[in-house]
Coordinates of N, CA and C in Angstrom, one line a residue:
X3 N 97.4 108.0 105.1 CA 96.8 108.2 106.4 C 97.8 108.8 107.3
X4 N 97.7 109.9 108.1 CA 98.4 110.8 109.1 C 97.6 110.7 110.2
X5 N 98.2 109.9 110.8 CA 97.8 109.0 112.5 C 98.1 110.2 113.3
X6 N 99.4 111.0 112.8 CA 99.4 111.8 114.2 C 98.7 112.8 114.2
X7 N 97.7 113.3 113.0 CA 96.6 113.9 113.2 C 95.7 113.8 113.3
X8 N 95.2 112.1 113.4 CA 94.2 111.1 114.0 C 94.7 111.7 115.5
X9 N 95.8 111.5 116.1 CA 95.6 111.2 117.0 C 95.9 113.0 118.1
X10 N 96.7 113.8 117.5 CA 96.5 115.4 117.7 C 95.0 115.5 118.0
X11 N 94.0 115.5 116.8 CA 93.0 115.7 117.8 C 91.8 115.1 118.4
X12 N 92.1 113.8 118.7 CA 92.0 113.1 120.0 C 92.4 113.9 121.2
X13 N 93.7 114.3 121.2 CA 94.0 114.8 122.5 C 93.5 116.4 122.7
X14 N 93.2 117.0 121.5 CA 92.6 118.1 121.7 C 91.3 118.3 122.5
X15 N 90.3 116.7 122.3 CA 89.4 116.8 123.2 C 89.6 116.8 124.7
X16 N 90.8 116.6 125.4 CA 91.2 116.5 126.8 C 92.2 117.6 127.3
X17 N 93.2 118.5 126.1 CA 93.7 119.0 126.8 C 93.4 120.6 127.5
X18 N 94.2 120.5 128.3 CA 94.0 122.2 129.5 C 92.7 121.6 130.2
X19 N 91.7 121.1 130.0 CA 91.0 121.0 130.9 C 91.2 121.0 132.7
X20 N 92.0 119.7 133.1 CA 92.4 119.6 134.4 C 93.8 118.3 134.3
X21 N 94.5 117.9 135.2 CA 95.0 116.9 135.1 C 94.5 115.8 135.1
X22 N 93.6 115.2 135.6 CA 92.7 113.8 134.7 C 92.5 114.2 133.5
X23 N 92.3 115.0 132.8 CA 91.9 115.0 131.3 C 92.9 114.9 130.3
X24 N 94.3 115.7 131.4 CA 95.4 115.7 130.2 C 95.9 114.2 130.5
X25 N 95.7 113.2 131.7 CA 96.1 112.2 131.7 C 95.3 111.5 131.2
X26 N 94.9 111.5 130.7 CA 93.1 110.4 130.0 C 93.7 110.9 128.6
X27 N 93.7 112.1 128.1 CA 94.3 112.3 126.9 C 95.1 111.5 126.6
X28 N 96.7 111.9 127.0 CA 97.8 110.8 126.9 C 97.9 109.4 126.8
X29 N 96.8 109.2 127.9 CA 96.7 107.3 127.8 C 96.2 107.1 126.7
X30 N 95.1 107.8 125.8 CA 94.6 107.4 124.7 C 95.5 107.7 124.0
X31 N 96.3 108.7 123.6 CA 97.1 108.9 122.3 C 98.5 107.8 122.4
X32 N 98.3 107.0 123.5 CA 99.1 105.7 123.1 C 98.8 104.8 122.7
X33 N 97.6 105.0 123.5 CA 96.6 103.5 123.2 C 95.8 103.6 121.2
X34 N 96.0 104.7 120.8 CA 95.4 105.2 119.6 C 96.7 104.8 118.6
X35 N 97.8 105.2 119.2 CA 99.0 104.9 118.3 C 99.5 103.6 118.3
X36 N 99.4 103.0 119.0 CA 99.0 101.6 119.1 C 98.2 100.3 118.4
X37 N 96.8 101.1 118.4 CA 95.9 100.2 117.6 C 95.8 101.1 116.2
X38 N 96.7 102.3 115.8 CA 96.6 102.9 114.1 C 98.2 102.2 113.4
X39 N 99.2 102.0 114.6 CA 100.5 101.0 114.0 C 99.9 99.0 113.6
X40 N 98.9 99.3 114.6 CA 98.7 97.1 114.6 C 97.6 97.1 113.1
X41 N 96.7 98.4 113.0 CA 95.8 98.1 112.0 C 96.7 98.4 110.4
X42 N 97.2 99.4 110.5 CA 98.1 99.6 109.4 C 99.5 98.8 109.1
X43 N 100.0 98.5 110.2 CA 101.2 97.1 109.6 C 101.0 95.6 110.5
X44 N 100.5 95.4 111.0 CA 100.3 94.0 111.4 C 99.3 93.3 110.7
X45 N 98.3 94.0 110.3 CA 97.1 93.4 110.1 C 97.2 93.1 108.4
X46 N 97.6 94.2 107.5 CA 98.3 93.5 106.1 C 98.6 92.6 105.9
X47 N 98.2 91.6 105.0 CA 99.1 90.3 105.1 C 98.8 89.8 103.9
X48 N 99.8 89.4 103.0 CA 100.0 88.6 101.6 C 99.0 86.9 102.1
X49 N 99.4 86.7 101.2 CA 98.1 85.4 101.2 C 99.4 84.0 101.8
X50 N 100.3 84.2 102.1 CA 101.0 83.3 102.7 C 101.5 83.9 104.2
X51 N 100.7 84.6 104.7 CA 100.6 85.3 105.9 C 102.2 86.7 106.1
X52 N 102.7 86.8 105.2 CA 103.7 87.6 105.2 C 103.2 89.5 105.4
X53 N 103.9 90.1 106.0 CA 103.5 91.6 106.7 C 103.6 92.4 105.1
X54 N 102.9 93.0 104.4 CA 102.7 94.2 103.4 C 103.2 95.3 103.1
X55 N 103.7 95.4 104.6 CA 104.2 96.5 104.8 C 105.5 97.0 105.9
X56 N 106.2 97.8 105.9 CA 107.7 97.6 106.5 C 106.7 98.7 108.1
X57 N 106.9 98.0 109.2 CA 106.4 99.5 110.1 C 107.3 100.5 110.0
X58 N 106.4 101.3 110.0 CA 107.1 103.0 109.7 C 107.3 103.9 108.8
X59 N 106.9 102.9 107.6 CA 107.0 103.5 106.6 C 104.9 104.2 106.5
X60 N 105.8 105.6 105.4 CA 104.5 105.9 105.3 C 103.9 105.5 103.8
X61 N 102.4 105.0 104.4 CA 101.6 104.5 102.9 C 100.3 105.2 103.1
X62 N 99.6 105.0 102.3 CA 98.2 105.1 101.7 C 97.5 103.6 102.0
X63 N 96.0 103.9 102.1 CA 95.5 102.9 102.4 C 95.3 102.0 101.3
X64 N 95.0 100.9 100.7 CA 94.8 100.3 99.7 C 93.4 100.2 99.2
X65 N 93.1 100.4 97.7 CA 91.5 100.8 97.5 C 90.3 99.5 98.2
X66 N 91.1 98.8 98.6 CA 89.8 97.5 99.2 C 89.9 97.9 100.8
X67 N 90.9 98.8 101.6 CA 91.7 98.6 102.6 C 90.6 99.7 103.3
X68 N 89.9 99.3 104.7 CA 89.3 99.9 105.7 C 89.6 99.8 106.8
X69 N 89.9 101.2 107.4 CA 90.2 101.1 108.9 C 89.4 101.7 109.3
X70 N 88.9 101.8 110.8 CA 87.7 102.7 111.3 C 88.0 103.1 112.8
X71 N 88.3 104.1 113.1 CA 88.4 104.0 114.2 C 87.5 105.1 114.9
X72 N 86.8 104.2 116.1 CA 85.8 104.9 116.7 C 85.8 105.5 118.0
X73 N 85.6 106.8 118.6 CA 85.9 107.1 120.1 C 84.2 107.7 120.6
X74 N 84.2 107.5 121.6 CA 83.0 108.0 122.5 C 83.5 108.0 124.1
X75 N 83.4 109.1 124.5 CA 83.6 109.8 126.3 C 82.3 110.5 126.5
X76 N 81.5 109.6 127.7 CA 80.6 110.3 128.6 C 80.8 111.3 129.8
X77 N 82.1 111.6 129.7 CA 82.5 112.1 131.1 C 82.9 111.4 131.8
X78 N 83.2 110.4 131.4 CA 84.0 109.7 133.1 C 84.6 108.9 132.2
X79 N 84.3 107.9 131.0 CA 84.9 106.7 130.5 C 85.2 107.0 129.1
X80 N 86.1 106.8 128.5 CA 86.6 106.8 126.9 C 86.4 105.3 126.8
X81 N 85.7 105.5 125.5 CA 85.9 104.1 124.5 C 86.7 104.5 123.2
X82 N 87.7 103.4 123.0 CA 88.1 103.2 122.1 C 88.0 102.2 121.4
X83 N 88.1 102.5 119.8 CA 87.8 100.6 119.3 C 88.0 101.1 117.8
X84 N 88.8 100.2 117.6 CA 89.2 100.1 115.8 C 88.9 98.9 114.8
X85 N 88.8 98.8 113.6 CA 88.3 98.0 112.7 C 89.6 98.0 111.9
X86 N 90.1 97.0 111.4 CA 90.5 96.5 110.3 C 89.6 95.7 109.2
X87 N 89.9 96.0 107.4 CA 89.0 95.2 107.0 C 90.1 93.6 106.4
X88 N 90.4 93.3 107.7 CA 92.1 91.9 107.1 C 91.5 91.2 108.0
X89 N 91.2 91.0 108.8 CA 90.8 89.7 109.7 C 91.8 88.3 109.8
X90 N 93.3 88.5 109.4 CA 94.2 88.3 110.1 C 94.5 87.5 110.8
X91 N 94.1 88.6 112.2 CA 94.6 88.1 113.6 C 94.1 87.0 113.9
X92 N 94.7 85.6 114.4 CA 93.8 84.3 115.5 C 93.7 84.5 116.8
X93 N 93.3 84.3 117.2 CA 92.9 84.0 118.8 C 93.8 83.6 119.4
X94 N 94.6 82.6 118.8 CA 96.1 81.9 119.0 C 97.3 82.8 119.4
X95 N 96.9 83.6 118.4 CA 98.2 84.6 118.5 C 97.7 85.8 119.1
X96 N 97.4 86.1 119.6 CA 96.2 87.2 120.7 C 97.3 86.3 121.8
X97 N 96.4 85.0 122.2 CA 96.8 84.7 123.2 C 98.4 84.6 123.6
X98 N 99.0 84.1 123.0 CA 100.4 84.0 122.2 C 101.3 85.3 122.8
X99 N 100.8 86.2 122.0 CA 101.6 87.4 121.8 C 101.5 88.0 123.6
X100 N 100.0 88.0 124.6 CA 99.9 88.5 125.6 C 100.9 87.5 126.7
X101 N 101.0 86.2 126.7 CA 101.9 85.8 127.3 C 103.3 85.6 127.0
X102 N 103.7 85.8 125.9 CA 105.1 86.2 125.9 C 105.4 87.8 126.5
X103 N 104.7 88.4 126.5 CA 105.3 89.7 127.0 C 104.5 89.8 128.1
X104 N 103.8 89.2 128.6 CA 103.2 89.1 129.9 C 104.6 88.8 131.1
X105 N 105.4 87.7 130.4 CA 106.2 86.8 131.1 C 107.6 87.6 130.8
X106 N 107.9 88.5 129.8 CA 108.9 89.1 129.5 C 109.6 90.4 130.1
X107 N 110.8 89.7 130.8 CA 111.3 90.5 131.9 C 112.2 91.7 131.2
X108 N 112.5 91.5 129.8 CA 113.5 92.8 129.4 C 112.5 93.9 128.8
X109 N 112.4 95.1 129.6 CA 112.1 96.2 129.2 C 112.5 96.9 127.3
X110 N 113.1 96.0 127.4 CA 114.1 96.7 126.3 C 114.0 95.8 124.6
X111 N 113.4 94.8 125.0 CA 113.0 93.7 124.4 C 112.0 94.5 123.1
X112 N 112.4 93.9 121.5 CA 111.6 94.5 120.7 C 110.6 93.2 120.5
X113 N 109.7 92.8 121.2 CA 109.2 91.5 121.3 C 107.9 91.7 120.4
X114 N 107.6 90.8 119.5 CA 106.3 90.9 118.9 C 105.2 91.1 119.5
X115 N 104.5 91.4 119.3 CA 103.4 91.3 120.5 C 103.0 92.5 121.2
X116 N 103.9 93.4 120.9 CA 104.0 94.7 122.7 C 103.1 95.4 122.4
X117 N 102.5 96.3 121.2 CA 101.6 96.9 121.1 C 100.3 96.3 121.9
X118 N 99.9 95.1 121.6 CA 98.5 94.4 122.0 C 98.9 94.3 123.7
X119 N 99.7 93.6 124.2 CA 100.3 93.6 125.1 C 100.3 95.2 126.0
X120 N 100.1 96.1 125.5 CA 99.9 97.3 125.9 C 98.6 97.9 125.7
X121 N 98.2 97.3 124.9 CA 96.4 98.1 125.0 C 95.9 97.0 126.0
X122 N 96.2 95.4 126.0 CA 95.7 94.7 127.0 C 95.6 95.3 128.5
X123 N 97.5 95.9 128.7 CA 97.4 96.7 130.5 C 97.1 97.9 130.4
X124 N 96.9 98.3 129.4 CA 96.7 100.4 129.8 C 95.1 99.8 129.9
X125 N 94.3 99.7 129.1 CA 93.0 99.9 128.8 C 92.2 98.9 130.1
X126 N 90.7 100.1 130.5 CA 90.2 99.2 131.9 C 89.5 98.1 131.2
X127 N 89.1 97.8 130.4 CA 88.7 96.8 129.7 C 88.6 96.5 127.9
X128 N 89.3 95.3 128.0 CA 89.5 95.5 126.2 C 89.2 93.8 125.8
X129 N 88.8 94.1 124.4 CA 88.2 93.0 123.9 C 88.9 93.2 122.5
X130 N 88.7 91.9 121.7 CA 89.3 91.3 120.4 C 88.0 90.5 119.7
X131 N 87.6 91.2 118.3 CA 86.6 90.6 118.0 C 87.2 90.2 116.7
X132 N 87.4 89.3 116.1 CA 88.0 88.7 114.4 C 86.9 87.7 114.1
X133 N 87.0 88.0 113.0 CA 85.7 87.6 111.7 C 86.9 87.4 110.2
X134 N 87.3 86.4 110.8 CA 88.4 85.5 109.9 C 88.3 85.6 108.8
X135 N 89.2 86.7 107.6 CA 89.0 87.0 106.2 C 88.4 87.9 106.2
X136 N 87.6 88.6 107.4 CA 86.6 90.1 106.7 C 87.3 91.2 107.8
X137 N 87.5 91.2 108.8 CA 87.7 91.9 109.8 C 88.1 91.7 111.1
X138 N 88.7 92.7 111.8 CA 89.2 92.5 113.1 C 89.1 93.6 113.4
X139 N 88.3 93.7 114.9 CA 87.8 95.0 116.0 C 88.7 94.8 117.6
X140 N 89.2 95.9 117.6 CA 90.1 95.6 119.2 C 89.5 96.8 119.4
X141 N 88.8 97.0 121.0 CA 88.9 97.9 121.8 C 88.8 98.0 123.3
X142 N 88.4 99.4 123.6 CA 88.1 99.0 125.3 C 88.0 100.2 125.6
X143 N 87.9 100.4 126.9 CA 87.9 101.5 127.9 C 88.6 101.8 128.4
X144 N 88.9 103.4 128.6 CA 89.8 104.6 129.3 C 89.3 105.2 130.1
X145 N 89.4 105.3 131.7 CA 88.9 105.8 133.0 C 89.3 107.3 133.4
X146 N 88.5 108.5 133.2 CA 89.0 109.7 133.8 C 89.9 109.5 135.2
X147 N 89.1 108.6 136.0 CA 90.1 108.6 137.1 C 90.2 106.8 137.2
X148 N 91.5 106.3 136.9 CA 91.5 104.6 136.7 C 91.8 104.3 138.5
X149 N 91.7 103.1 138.3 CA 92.0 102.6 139.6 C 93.1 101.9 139.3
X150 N 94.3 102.7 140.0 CA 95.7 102.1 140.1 C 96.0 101.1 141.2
X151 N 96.5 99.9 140.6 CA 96.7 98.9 141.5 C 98.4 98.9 141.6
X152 N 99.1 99.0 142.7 CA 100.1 98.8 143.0 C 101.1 97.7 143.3
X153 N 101.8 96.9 142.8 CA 102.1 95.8 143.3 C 103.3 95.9 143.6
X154 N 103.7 95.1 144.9 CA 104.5 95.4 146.0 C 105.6 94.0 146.1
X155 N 106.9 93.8 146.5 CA 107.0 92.9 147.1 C 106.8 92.6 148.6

């Protein structure tokens, strides 16, 4: 699997258009690299919950092994949303992983968790659907123009 040509023309659908599109582009090809790193090495897992796979390395999908990933833009909102066929993930660790790096003040921190932790704050709304042993679906929504919230002391 070649993610970065999953994800090359993703951004072909937004770029030169205007600056909301090349910024709508961008946010997706993070948010896309993101959930094609968590479906291809997080989500592998030996039957004593151990990772399959080293991140970074390049592999092939496994003959039982389905990933899906689906996009749709009306003009104003990107959906994104991916499938793994490992169902993996708990709810536990969803929750887990978003407050540790919710609470985590080192930028620099290689903390487990940060990808989800990043589709949780980039995306205007995202969801986690697991079906324990068959699959796991994370997605959400990308705003041509988002509402930036600023926070101040």
């Amino acid at each position: 699997m070649d993610k970065e040509v999953i994800i090359g023309q993703l951004q072909n659908l937004f770029d030169g258009k205007d600056v909301n599109h090349d910024f709508l582009g961008q946010r997706a090809e993070l948010i896309v690299d993101e959930m094609l790193e968590n479906a291809l090495y997080s989500a592998p897992r030996d039957t004593e919950g151990k990772p399959l796979f080293i991140k970074g390395c390049v592999r092939e999908l496994l003959a039982d092994e389905k990933i899906t990933l689906r996009c749709a833009f009306d003009g104003k909102q990107l959906l994104l949303e991916i499938s793994d066929s490992w169902g993996n993930l708990a709810p536990e660790t969803v929750e887990l992983f978003l407050s540790l790096n919710d609470n985590d003040t080192d930028p620099e921190s290689d903390r487990a968790g940060r990808g989800l932790f990043i589709l949780w704050k980039f995306l205007d709304y995202f969801y986690v659907n697991i079906n324990p042993g068959v699959d796991t679906t994370m997605g959400g929504v990308l705003s041509l123009f988002p509402v930036i919230v600023e926070k101040g002391e």
